[in-house]
PDB file of C-alpha atoms in Angstrom:
ATOM      1  CA  MET A  71      14.876  -3.722 -10.701  1.00 54.00           C
ATOM      2  CA  MET A  72      16.250  -1.400  -7.908  1.00 60.00           C
ATOM      3  CA  ARG A  73      17.004  -3.507  -4.897  1.00 60.00           C
ATOM      4  CA  TRP A  74      17.683  -3.131  -1.214  1.00 65.00           C
ATOM      5  CA  THR A  75      19.537  -5.889   0.698  1.00 79.00           C
ATOM      6  CA  ARG A  76      17.256  -5.574   3.541  1.00 86.00           C
ATOM      7  CA  GLY A  77      14.194  -7.658   2.939  1.00 91.00           C
ATOM      8  CA  GLU A  78      15.511  -9.155  -0.297  1.00 92.00           C
ATOM      9  CA  ALA A  79      14.660 -12.753   0.747  1.00 93.00           C
ATOM     10  CA  ASP A  80      11.210 -11.650   1.729  1.00 95.00           C
ATOM     11  CA  ILE A  81      10.598  -9.933  -1.547  1.00 95.00           C
ATOM     12  CA  GLU A  82      11.836 -13.026  -3.433  1.00 94.00           C
ATOM     13  CA  ARG A  83       9.463 -15.290  -1.425  1.00 96.00           C
ATOM     14  CA  MET A  84       6.516 -12.807  -2.204  1.00 96.00           C
ATOM     15  CA  LEU A  85       7.401 -12.982  -5.923  1.00 97.00           C
ATOM     16  CA  THR A  86       7.515 -16.841  -5.803  1.00 97.00           C
ATOM     17  CA  ALA A  87       4.148 -16.871  -4.013  1.00 98.00           C
ATOM     18  CA  LYS A  88       2.842 -14.522  -6.692  1.00 98.00           C
ATOM     19  CA  GLU A  89       1.931 -11.868  -4.052  1.00 98.00           C
ATOM     20  CA  LEU A  90       4.137  -9.480  -6.037  1.00 97.00           C
ATOM     21  CA  GLN A  91       5.139  -9.379  -9.635  1.00 97.00           C
ATOM     22  CA  ARG A  92       7.964  -7.825 -11.632  1.00 96.00           C
ATOM     23  CA  ILE A  93       7.174  -4.885 -13.834  1.00 96.00           C
ATOM     24  CA  GLN A  94       9.266  -2.911 -16.340  1.00 95.00           C
ATOM     25  CA  GLY A  95       9.091  -0.039 -18.749  1.00 95.00           C
ATOM     26  CA  ASP A  96       6.501   2.640 -18.224  1.00 95.00           C
ATOM     27  CA  ALA A  97       4.845   0.504 -15.459  1.00 94.00           C
ATOM     28  CA  ALA A  98       8.014   0.853 -13.409  1.00 95.00           C
ATOM     29  CA  ASP A  99       7.760   4.674 -13.227  1.00 95.00           C
ATOM     30  CA  GLY A 100       6.230   5.445  -9.793  1.00 96.00           C
ATOM     31  CA  ALA A 101       5.680   9.108 -10.577  1.00 97.00           C
ATOM     32  CA  GLY A 102       2.030   8.602 -11.626  1.00 97.00           C
ATOM     33  CA  TRP A 103       1.308   6.878  -8.289  1.00 97.00           C
ATOM     34  CA  LEU A 104       2.932   9.689  -6.354  1.00 97.00           C
ATOM     35  CA  GLU A 105       0.939  12.315  -8.188  1.00 98.00           C
ATOM     36  CA  LYS A 106      -2.351  10.281  -7.642  1.00 98.00           C
ATOM     37  CA  ALA A 107      -1.495  10.053  -3.942  1.00 98.00           C
ATOM     38  CA  GLY A 108      -1.220  13.849  -3.656  1.00 98.00           C
ATOM     39  CA  VAL A 109      -4.596  14.323  -5.416  1.00 98.00           C
ATOM     40  CA  VAL A 110      -6.319  11.759  -3.194  1.00 98.00           C
ATOM     41  CA  LEU A 111      -4.790  13.216  -0.062  1.00 98.00           C
ATOM     42  CA  SER A 112      -6.018  16.612  -0.987  1.00 98.00           C
ATOM     43  CA  SER A 113      -9.523  15.148  -1.398  1.00 98.00           C
ATOM     44  CA  ALA A 114      -9.259  13.517   2.018  1.00 98.00           C
ATOM     45  CA  ARG A 115      -8.449  16.890   3.544  1.00 98.00           C
ATOM     46  CA  GLU A 116     -11.569  18.399   1.983  1.00 98.00           C
ATOM     47  CA  LEU A 117     -13.742  15.756   3.451  1.00 97.00           C
ATOM     48  CA  LEU A 118     -12.207  15.777   6.927  1.00 96.00           C
ATOM     49  CA  GLU A 119     -14.901  17.775   8.727  1.00 97.00           C
ATOM     50  CA  SER A 120     -18.040  16.752   6.787  1.00 98.00           C
ATOM     51  CA  ASP A 121     -17.296  12.997   6.424  1.00 97.00           C
ATOM     52  CA  PRO A 122     -14.289  11.779   8.472  1.00 96.00           C
ATOM     53  CA  ASN A 123     -14.727   8.104   7.700  1.00 95.00           C
ATOM     54  CA  SER A 124     -14.464   8.768   3.993  1.00 96.00           C
ATOM     55  CA  ALA A 125     -11.527  11.041   4.596  1.00 97.00           C
ATOM     56  CA  TYR A 126      -9.751   8.324   6.444  1.00 97.00           C
ATOM     57  CA  THR A 127     -10.320   5.844   3.600  1.00 96.00           C
ATOM     58  CA  LEU A 128      -8.966   8.376   1.082  1.00 97.00           C
ATOM     59  CA  ALA A 129      -6.021   9.084   3.385  1.00 97.00           C
ATOM     60  CA  TYR A 130      -5.265   5.351   3.448  1.00 97.00           C
ATOM     61  CA  ASP A 131      -5.578   5.227  -0.361  1.00 97.00           C
ATOM     62  CA  ALA A 132      -3.188   8.055  -0.638  1.00 98.00           C
ATOM     63  CA  ALA A 133      -0.643   6.276   1.560  1.00 97.00           C
ATOM     64  CA  ARG A 134      -1.127   3.034  -0.405  1.00 97.00           C
ATOM     65  CA  PHE A 135      -0.598   4.799  -3.776  1.00 98.00           C
ATOM     66  CA  ALA A 136       2.608   6.370  -2.489  1.00 97.00           C
ATOM     67  CA  CYS A 137       3.835   2.846  -1.358  1.00 97.00           C
ATOM     68  CA  ALA A 138       2.728   1.448  -4.769  1.00 97.00           C
ATOM     69  CA  GLY A 139       4.810   4.257  -6.435  1.00 97.00           C
ATOM     70  CA  LEU A 140       7.882   3.302  -4.470  1.00 95.00           C
ATOM     71  CA  LEU A 141       7.480  -0.415  -5.341  1.00 96.00           C
ATOM     72  CA  ALA A 142       6.947   0.515  -8.974  1.00 96.00           C
ATOM     73  CA  GLN A 143      10.328   2.293  -8.885  1.00 94.00           C
ATOM     74  CA  GLN A 144      11.788  -0.991  -7.720  1.00 93.00           C
ATOM     75  CA  GLY A 145      10.133  -2.795 -10.619  1.00 94.00           C
ATOM     76  CA  LEU A 146       7.470  -4.532  -8.342  1.00 95.00           C
ATOM     77  CA  ARG A 147       3.737  -4.301  -7.994  1.00 96.00           C
ATOM     78  CA  SER A 148       1.224  -6.255  -5.859  1.00 97.00           C
ATOM     79  CA  THR A 149      -0.932  -8.848  -7.580  1.00 97.00           C
ATOM     80  CA  THR A 150      -4.669  -9.629  -6.846  1.00 96.00           C
ATOM     81  CA  THR A 151      -3.304 -12.532  -4.792  1.00 96.00           C
ATOM     82  CA  GLY A 152      -1.163 -10.221  -2.599  1.00 95.00           C
ATOM     83  CA  GLY A 153      -3.354  -7.155  -2.640  1.00 95.00           C
ATOM     84  CA  HIS A 154      -2.997  -4.389  -0.088  1.00 95.00           C
ATOM     85  CA  TYR A 155      -1.399  -6.763   2.406  1.00 96.00           C
ATOM     86  CA  ALA A 156       1.538  -7.439   0.043  1.00 97.00           C
ATOM     87  CA  ILE A 157       2.094  -3.817  -0.222  1.00 97.00           C
ATOM     88  CA  GLN A 158       2.250  -3.466   3.445  1.00 96.00           C
ATOM     89  CA  GLN A 159       4.581  -6.474   3.892  1.00 96.00           C
ATOM     90  CA  ALA A 160       6.908  -5.391   1.129  1.00 96.00           C
ATOM     91  CA  MET A 161       7.299  -2.030   2.617  1.00 96.00           C
ATOM     92  CA  MET A 162       7.785  -3.235   6.204  1.00 95.00           C
ATOM     93  CA  ARG A 163      10.274  -5.925   5.146  1.00 94.00           C
ATOM     94  CA  GLN A 164      12.383  -3.429   3.191  1.00 93.00           C
ATOM     95  CA  PHE A 165      12.012  -0.301   5.214  1.00 91.00           C
ATOM     96  CA  GLY A 166      11.236  -1.409   8.784  1.00 92.00           C
ATOM     97  CA  SER A 167       9.010  -0.235  11.474  1.00 90.00           C
ATOM     98  CA  ALA A 168       8.454   3.132   9.913  1.00 92.00           C
ATOM     99  CA  PHE A 169       5.707   1.466   7.876  1.00 92.00           C
ATOM    100  CA  GLU A 170       3.877  -0.246  10.771  1.00 92.00           C
ATOM    101  CA  PRO A 171       1.343   2.616  10.873  1.00 94.00           C
ATOM    102  CA  PHE A 172       0.325   1.587   7.377  1.00 94.00           C
ATOM    103  CA  GLY A 173      -0.790  -1.787   8.588  1.00 93.00           C
ATOM    104  CA  SER A 174      -2.950  -0.053  11.231  1.00 94.00           C
ATOM    105  CA  MET A 175      -4.370   2.184   8.578  1.00 95.00           C
ATOM    106  CA  ARG A 176      -5.076  -0.766   6.256  1.00 94.00           C
ATOM    107  CA  ARG A 177      -6.964  -2.579   9.207  1.00 94.00           C
ATOM    108  CA  ARG A 178      -8.927   0.498  10.204  1.00 95.00           C
ATOM    109  CA  ARG A 179      -9.849   1.216   6.587  1.00 95.00           C
ATOM    110  CA  ASN A 180     -11.165  -2.413   6.308  1.00 92.00           C
ATOM    111  CA  GLU A 181     -13.261  -1.839   9.382  1.00 93.00           C
ATOM    112  CA  LEU A 182     -14.777   1.337   7.865  1.00 92.00           C
ATOM    113  CA  GLU A 183     -15.344  -0.231   4.495  1.00 90.00           C
ATOM    114  CA  TYR A 184     -16.710  -3.576   5.784  1.00 89.00           C
ATOM    115  CA  PRO A 185     -18.393  -2.806   9.108  1.00 84.00           C
ATOM    116  CA  ASN A 186     -19.693  -5.535  11.221  1.00 83.00           C
ATOM    117  CA  LEU A 187     -23.380  -4.496  11.302  1.00 77.00           C
ATOM    118  CA  SER A 188     -24.545  -7.506  13.471  1.00 74.00           C
ATOM    119  CA  ARG A 189     -23.149  -6.075  16.632  1.00 61.00           C
TER     120      ARG A 189
END
C-alpha cells in the first residue's frame, strides 16, 4: 500500500473502524476510476443547461470517482460503513484543505438527491 505520513493515524483508525478496507491486485489500480470520472464529468457538462441539478450530481460523482481512484492506488477503498463520507475524510486527512470543497459537494448532492419536501 502506498502511504503518506500525513493522515496515517487517521487512515489506520478508519481501517480499524471498517470505514476503509485494504485492497490489492487489480482492485488497487485506480486507472479505471479515473477513466470513469472523465466520462461522468463529460456527461455532467452535457446536462448543465437542460438539467443543472443532475449535472451537479454527476459532477460530484466524477469527483468521488477520482478520489476513489487515488485511494485505490494507495490500496484502499471505502466500505458500506464508511461510504462517501469516508472518501471525503480520507482525502482531507491525507491531502488537507484542498479537498474541503469535496465535502461541500457531497452535502449539496445529498440535498439534491434527498430533498426535504415538507418545507
